Short mmCIF file of C-alpha atoms in Angstrom, two decimals:
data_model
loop_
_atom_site.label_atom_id
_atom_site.label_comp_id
_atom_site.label_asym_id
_atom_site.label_seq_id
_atom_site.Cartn_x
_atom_site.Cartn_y
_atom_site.Cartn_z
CA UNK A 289 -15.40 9.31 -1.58
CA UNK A 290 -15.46 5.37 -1.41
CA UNK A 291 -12.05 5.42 -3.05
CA UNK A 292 -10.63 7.51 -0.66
CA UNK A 293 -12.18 5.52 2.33
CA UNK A 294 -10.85 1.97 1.00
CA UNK A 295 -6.83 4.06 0.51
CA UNK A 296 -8.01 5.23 3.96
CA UNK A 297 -8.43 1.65 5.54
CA UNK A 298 -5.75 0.25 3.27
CA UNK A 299 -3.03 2.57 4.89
CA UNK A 300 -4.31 1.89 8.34
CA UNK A 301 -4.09 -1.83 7.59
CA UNK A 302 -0.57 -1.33 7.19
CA UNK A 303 -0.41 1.09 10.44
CA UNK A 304 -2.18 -1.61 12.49
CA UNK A 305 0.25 -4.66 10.86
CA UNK A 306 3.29 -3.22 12.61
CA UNK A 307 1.91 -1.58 15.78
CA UNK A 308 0.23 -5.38 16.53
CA UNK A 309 3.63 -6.81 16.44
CA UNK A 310 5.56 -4.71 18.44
CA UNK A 311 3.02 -4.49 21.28
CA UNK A 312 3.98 -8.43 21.74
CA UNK A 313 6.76 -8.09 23.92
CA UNK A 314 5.50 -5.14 25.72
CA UNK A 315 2.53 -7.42 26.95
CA UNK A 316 5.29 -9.32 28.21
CA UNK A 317 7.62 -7.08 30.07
CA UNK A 318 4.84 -6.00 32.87
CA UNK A 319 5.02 -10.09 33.77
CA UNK A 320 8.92 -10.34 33.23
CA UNK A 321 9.72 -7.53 36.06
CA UNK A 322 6.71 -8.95 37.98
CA UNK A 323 8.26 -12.32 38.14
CA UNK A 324 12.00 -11.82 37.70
CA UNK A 325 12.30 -8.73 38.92
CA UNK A 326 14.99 -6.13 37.38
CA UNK A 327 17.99 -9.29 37.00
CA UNK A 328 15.25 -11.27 34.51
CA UNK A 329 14.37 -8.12 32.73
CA UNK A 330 18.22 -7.57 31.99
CA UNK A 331 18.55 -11.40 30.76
CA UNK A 332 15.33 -10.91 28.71
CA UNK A 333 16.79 -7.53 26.94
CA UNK A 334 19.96 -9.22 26.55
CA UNK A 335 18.44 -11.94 25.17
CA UNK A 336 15.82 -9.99 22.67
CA UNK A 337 19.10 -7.75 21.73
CA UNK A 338 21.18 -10.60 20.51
CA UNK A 339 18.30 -12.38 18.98
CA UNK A 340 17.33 -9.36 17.26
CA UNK A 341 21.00 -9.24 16.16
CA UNK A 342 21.23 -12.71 14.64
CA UNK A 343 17.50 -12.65 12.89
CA UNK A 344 19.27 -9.62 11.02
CA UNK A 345 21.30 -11.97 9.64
CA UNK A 346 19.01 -15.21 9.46
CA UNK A 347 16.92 -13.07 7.51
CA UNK A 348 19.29 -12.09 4.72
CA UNK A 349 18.02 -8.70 3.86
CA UNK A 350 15.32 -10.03 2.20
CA UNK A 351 13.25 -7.19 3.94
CA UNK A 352 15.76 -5.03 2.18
CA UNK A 353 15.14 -4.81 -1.26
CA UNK A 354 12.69 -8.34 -2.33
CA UNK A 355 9.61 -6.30 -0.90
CA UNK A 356 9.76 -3.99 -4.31
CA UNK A 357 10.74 -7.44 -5.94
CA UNK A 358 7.30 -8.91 -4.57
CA UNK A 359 5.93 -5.46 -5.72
CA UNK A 360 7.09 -5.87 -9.37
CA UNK A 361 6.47 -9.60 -9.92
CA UNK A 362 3.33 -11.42 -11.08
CA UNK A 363 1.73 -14.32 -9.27
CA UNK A 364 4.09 -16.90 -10.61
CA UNK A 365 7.20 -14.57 -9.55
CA UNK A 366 5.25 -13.76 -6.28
CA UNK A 367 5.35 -17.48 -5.53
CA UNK A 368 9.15 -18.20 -6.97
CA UNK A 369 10.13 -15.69 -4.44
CA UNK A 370 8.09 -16.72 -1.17
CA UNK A 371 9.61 -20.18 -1.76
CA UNK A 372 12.85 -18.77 -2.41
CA UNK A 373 12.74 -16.54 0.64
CA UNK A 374 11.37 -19.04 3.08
CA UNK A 375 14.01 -21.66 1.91
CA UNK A 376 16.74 -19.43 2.16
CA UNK A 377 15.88 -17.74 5.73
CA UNK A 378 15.28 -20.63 7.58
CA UNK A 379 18.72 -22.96 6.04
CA UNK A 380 20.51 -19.26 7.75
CA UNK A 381 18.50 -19.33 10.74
CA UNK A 382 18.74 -23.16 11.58
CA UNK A 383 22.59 -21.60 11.89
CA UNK A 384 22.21 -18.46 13.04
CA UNK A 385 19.52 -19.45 15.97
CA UNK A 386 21.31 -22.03 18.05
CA UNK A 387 24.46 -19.89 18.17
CA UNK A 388 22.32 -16.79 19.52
CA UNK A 389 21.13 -18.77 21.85
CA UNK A 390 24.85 -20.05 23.27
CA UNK A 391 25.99 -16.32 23.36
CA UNK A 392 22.80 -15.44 25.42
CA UNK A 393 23.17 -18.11 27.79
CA UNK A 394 27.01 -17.02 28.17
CA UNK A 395 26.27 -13.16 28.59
CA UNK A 396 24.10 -12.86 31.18
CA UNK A 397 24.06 -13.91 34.75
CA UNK A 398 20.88 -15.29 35.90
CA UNK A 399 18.22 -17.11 33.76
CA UNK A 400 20.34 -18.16 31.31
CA UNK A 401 18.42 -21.23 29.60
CA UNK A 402 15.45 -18.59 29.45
CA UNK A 403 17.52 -15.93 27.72
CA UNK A 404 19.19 -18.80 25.35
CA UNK A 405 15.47 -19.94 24.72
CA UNK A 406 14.12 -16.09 23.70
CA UNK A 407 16.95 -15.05 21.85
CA UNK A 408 16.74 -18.73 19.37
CA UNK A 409 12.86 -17.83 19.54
CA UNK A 410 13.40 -14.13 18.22
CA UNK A 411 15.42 -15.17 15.40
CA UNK A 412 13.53 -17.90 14.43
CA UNK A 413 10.36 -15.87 14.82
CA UNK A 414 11.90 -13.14 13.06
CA UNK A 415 13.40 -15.23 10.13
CA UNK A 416 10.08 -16.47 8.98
CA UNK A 417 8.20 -13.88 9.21
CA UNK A 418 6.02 -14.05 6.48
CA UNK A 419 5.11 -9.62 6.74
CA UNK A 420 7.71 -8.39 4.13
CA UNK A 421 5.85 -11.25 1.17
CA UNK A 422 2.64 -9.68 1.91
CA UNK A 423 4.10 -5.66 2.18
CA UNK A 424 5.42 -5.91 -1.29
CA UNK A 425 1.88 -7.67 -2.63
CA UNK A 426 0.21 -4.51 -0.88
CA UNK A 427 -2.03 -7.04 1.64
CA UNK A 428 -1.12 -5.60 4.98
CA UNK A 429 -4.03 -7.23 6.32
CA UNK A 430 -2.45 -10.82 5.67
CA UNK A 431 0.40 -9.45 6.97
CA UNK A 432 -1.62 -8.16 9.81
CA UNK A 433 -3.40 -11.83 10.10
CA UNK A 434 -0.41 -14.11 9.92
CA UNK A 435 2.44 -12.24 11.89
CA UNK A 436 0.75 -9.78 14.20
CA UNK A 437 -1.71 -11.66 15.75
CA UNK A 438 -0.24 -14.35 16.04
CA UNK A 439 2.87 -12.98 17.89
CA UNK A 440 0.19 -11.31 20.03
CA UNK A 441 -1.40 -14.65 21.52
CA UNK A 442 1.05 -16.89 21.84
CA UNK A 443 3.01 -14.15 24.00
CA UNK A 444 -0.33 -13.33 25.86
CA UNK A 445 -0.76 -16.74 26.73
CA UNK A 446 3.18 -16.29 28.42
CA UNK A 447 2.42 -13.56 30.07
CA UNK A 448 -0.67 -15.48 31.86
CA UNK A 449 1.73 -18.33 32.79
CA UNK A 450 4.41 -15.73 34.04
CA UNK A 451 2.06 -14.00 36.23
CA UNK A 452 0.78 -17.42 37.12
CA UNK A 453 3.43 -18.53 39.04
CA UNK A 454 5.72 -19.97 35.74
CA UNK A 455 9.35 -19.14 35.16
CA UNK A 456 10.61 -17.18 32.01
CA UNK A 457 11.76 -20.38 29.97
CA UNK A 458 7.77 -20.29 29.05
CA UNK A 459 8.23 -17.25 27.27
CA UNK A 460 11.43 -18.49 25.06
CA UNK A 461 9.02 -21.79 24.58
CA UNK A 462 6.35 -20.36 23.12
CA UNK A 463 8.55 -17.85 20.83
CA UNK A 464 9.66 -21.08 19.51
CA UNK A 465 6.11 -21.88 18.58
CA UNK A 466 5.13 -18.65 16.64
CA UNK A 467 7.04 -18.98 13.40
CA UNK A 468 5.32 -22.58 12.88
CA UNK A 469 1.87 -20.90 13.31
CA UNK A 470 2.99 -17.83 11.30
CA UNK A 471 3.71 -19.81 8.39
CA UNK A 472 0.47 -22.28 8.70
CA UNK A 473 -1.82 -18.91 8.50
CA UNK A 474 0.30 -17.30 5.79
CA UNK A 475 0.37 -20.27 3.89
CA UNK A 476 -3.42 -20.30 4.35
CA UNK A 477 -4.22 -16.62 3.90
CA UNK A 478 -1.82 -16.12 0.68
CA UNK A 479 -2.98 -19.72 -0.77
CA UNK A 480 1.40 -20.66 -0.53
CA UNK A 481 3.52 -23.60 0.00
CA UNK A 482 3.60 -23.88 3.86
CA UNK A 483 7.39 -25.59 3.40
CA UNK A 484 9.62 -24.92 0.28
CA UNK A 485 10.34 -27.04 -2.22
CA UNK A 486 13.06 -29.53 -2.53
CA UNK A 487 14.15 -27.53 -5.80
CA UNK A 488 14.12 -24.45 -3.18
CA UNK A 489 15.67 -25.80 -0.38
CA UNK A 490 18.64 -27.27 -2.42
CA UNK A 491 19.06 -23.32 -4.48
CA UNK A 492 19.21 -22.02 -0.88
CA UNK A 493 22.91 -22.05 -0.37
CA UNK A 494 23.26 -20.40 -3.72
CA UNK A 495 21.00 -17.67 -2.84
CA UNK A 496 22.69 -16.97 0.57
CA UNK A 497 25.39 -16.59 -1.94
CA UNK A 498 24.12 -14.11 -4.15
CA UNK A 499 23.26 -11.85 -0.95
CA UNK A 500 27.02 -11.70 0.35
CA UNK A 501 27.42 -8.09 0.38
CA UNK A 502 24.01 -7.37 1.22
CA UNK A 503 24.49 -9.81 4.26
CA UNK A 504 27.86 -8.62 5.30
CA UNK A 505 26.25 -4.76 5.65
CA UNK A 506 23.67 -6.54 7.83
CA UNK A 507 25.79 -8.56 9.47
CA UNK A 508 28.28 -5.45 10.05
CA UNK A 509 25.01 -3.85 11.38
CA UNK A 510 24.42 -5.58 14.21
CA UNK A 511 27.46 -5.13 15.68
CA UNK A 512 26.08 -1.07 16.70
CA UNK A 513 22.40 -1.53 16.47
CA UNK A 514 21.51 -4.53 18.22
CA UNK A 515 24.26 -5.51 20.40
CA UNK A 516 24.50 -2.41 23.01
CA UNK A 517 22.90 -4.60 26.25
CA UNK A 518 25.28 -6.90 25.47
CA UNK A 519 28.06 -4.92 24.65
CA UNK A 520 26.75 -2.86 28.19
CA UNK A 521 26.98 -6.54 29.83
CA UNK A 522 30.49 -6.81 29.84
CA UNK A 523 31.52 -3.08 29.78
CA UNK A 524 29.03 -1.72 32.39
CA UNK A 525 26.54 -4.49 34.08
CA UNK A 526 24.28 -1.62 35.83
CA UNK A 527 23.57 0.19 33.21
CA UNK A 528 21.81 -2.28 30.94
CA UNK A 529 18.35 -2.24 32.55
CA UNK A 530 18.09 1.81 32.06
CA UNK A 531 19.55 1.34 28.57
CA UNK A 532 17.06 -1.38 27.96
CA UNK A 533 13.97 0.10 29.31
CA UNK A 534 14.19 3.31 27.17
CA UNK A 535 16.08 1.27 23.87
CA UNK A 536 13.01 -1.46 23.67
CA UNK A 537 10.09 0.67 23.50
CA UNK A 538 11.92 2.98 21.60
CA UNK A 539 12.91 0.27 19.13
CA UNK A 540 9.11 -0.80 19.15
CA UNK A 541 8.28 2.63 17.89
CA UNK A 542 10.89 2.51 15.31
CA UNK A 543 9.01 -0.90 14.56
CA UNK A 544 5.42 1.09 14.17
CA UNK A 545 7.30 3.72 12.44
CA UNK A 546 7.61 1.33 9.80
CA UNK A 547 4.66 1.37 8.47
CA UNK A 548 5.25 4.28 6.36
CA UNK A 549 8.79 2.65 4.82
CA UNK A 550 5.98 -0.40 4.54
CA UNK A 551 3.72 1.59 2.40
CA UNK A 552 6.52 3.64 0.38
CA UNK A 553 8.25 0.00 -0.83
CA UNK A 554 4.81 -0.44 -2.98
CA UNK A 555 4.93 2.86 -4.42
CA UNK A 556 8.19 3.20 -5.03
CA UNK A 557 8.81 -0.16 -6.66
CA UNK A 558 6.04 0.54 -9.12
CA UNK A 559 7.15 4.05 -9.60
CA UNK A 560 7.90 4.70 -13.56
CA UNK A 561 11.26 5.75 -14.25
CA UNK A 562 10.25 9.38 -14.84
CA UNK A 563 8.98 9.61 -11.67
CA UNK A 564 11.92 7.86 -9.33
CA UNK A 565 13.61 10.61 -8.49
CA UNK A 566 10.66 12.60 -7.37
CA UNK A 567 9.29 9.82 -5.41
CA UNK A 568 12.67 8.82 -3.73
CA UNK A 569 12.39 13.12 -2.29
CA UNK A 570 9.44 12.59 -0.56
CA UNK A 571 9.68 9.51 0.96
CA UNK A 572 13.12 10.83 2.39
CA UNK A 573 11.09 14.04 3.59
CA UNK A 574 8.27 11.98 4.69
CA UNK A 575 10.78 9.64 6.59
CA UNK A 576 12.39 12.36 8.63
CA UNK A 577 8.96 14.35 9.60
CA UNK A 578 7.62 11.29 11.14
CA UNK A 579 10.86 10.91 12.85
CA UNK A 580 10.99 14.31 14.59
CA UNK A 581 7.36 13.66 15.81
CA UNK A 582 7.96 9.83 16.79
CA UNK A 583 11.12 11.33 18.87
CA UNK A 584 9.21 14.64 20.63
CA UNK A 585 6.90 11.68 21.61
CA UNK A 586 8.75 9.85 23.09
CA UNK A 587 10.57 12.42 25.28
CA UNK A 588 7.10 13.59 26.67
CA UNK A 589 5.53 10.03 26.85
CA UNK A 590 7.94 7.76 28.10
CA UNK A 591 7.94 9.18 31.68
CA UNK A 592 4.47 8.25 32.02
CA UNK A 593 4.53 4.56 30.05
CA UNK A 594 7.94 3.58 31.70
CA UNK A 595 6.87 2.90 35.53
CA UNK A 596 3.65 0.70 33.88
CA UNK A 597 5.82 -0.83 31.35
CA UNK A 598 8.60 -1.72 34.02
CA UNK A 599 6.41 -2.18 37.35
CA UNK A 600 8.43 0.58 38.67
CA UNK A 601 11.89 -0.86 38.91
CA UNK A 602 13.44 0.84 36.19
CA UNK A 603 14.38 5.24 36.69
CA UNK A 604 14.30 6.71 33.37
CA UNK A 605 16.27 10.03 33.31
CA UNK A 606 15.27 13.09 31.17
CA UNK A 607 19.20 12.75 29.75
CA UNK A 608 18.21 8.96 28.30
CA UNK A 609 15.30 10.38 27.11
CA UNK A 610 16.30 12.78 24.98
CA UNK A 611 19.42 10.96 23.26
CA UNK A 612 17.14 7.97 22.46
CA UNK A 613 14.85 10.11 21.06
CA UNK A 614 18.12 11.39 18.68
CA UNK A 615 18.78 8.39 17.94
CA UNK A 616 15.17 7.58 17.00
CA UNK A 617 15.48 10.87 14.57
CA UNK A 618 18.56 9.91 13.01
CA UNK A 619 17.70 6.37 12.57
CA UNK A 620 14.28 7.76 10.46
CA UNK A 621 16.52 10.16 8.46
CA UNK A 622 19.03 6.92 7.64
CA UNK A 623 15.77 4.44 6.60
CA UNK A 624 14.25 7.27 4.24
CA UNK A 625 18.05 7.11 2.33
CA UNK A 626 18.18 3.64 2.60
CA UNK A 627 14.76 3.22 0.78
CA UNK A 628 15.93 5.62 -2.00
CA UNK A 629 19.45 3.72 -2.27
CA UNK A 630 16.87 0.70 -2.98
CA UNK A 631 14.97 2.34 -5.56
CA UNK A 632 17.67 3.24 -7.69
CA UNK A 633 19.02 -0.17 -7.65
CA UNK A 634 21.92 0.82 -5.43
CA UNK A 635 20.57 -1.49 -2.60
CA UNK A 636 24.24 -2.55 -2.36
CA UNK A 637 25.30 0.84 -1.41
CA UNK A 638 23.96 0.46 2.16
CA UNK A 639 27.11 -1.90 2.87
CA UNK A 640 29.34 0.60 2.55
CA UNK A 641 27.35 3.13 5.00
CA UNK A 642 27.08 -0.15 7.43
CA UNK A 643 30.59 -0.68 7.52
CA UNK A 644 31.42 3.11 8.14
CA UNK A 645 28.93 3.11 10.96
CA UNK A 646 30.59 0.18 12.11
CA UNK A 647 33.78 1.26 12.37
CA UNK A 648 33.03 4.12 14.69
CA UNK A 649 30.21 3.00 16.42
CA UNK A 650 31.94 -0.23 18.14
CA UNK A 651 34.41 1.82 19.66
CA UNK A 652 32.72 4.43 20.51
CA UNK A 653 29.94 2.00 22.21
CA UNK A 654 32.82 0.51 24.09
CA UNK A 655 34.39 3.70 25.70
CA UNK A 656 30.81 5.46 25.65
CA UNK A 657 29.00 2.45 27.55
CA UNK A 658 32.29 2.36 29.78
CA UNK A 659 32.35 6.02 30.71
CA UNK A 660 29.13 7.34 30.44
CA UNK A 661 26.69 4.31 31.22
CA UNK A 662 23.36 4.12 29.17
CA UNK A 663 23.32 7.58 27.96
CA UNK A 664 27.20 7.45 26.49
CA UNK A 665 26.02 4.05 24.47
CA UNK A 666 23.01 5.80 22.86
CA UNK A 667 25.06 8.53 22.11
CA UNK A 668 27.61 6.49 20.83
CA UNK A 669 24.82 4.83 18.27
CA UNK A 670 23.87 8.16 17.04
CA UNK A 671 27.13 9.21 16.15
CA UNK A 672 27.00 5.38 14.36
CA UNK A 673 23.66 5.86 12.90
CA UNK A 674 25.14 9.40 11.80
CA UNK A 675 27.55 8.28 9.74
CA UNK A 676 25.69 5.58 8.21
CA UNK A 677 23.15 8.25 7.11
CA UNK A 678 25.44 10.62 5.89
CA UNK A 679 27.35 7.95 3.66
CA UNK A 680 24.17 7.07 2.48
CA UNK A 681 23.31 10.19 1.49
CA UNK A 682 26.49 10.72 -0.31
CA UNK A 683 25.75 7.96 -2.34
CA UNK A 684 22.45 8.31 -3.36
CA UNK A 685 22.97 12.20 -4.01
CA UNK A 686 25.69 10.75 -6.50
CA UNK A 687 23.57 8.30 -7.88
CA UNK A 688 20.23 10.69 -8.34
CA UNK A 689 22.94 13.04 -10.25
CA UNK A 690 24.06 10.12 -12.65
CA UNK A 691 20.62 9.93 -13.53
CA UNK A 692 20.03 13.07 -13.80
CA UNK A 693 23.08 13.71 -16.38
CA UNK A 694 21.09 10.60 -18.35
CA UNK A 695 17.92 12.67 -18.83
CA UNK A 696 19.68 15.20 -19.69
CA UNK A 697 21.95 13.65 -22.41
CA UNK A 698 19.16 11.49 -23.75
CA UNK A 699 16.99 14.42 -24.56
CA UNK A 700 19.66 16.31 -25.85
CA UNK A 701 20.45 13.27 -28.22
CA UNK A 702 16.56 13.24 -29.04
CA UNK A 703 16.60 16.91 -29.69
CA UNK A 704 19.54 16.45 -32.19
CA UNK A 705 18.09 13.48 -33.96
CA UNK A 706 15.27 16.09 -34.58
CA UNK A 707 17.08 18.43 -35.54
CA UNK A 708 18.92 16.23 -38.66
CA UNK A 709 15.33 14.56 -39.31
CA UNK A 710 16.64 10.91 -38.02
CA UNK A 711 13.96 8.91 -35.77
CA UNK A 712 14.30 9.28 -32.15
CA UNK A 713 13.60 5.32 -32.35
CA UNK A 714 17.42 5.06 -33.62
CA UNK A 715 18.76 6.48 -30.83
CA UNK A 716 17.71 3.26 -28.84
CA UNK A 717 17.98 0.22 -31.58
CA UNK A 718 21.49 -1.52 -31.89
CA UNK A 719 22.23 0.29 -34.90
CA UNK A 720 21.63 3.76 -33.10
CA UNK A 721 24.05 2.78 -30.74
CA UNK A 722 26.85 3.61 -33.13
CA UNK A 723 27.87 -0.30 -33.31
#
């Protein structure tokens, strides 16, 4: 019974961990329509979308598959691997950040020093974000301590100045402060370096190296998953605020959402061989069931959170609604693929769904955003997300069948070494091996 209560409060740690951070900018939103109205809500999506877009990048992947590394390692590997990490994402984002902020500024209309400002915070904040270290050790309360909160009151305290009478360049300055005091408490919390090494620092180019392909799928990524406002912002100006106000809080569940993917990287990393396969089913299964819920959700919900969330200036139509909420589904179905791709050591795999998903989600964001507004770009990313999923699944249906045809050969191999009296231990020594 007290076992069950601590796995009880351990899983709602990492619940709480996610669902902390993405409430940040919805504290904020209420005080960005209050003050800007519906022009500084469009910079500020903008501006969170191509942020978002470059801390994909800044951050490597290392969300991707070193959160089963962390799981894995010891407490000499655990350490290796923060450094690593933390040297690596912040040499990208020191690139990545300043140029997300130039595009920001150039995209929108009004505000732009305040959109340049948030969208350098968001991949900055993103980038060192200590939460996927402290996943993979299975302390989502660290997590919870040194990424959540913080996020939380440093973007409370902008939302106070905003509604005090201060502009919205407050809320890209204090993004700017909430990696430094995410680190500090991580650092504190996990007993870690708060800066990397020298020896870190100076591998860091050769670990962006190593993470080429990974980094080219996430790079690819962006281009149909984070980019819509902006790709709305040339294509069709009016319809980024409608876009926006159902894609951010949907994205924010999606965020939440992760907190079972969060929990599944543990068990799945640790999983014996044996038990892979079975494990990589359910947390598929257990990916798209929370999906379908998440997206009924938010098709009854929304119409009641969106005139609080937006002060009223933003119409969400039942249309929107219900192809966000598709593309909330689909994008659950592709994670719980992508998780099992990682598993099996086929983490590279995902580039080649990325790239597929590219290639007919750009397009068709362009002509859908063009023609049909904010509900042809959503639908446009579902067909995207689609196709990602579906090459993913090809993939890791051909990889679960090569290991399949291992068992299967291995035990008939054992079977036969039976059968002729010979050790089953000689099937696996170099001699065995026929050499």
């Amino acid at each position: 019974m007290r076992r069950a209560a601590a796995q009880a409060r351990h899983l709602g740690l990492f619940v709480l961990a996610p669902l902390v951070a993405s409430l940040a900018p919805v504290l904020v939103m209420p005080a960005v329509t209050a003050t800007a109205g519906a022009a500084g809500w469009a910079a500020v999506a903008v501006a969170l979308a191509v942020g978002g877009a470059g801390h994909v990048v800044a951050e490597l992947g290392w969300s991707l598959d070193q959160v089963q590394a962390v799981a894995r390692a010891d407490a000499e590997g655990r350490r290796e691997l923060w450094e690593a990490g933390l040297a690596a994402k912040l040499v990208a984002a020191s690139v990545v950040a300043p140029a997300c902020g130039l595009v920001a500024a150039l995209v929108v209309g009004e505000h732009a020093l305040a959109a340049a400002l948030v969208a350098g915070g968001t991949v900055l904040t993103g980038a060192a974000s200590p939460a996927w270290f402290f996943i993979g050790a299975g302390r989502p309360g660290a997590s919870l301590v040194s990424d959540a909160l913080p996020r939380v009151a440093l973007l409370l305290v902008a939302a106070a100045a905003m509604t005090a009478g201060a502009g919205l360049v407050v809320y890209g300055l204090l993004l700017l402060v909430v990696p430094v005091v995410s680190v500090t408490v991580a650092s504190l919390v996990g007993r870690l370096p708060a800066l990397p090494s020298l020896h870190a620092v100076r591998s860091a180019p050769r670990i962006v190296g190593t993470r080429v392909t990974i980094l080219r799928g996430r790079a690819i990524s962006t281009v149909y998953t984070m980019l819509p406002a902006a790709v709305l912002g040339l294509v069709s100006p009016a319809a980024v605020a409608a876009f926006s106000a159902a894609d951010r809080p949907m994205r924010m569940g999606f965020a939440v959402l992760g907190a079972l993917p969060a929990r599944l990287q543990n068990w799945l990393g640790s999983a014996p061989a044996s038990e892979r396969t079975r494990r990589v089913v359910v947390a598929i299964l257990l990916n798209t069931v929370a999906g379908t819920v998440a997206a009924a959700c938010f098709v009854l919900l929304m119409p009641v959170v969106a005139p609080v969330l937006f002060s009223g200036t933003v119409a969400l139509e039942t249309p929107l609604l219900v192809a966000v909420a598709a593309l909330l589904l689909v994008m659950s179905v592709s994670r719980g693929t992508a998780l099992g791709l990682v598993s099996l050591g086929e983490a590279e795999r995902i580039t080649a769904a990325v790239t597929a998903a590219a290639l007919v989600g750009l397009p068709a964001l362009v002509l859908g955003g063009a023609t049909g507004g904010a509900v042809g770009a959503v639908l446009a990313l579902v067909l995207a997300e689609g196709v990602g999923a579906a090459v993913q699944g090809a993939h890791l249906r051909r990889a679960l069948q090569g290991r399949a045809r291992v068992r299967l050969e291995t035990a008939a191999r054992q079977g036969a070494a039976r059968a002729h009296g010979v050790p089953v231990t000689a099937l696996f020594s170099h001699r065995g091996m026929g050499s």
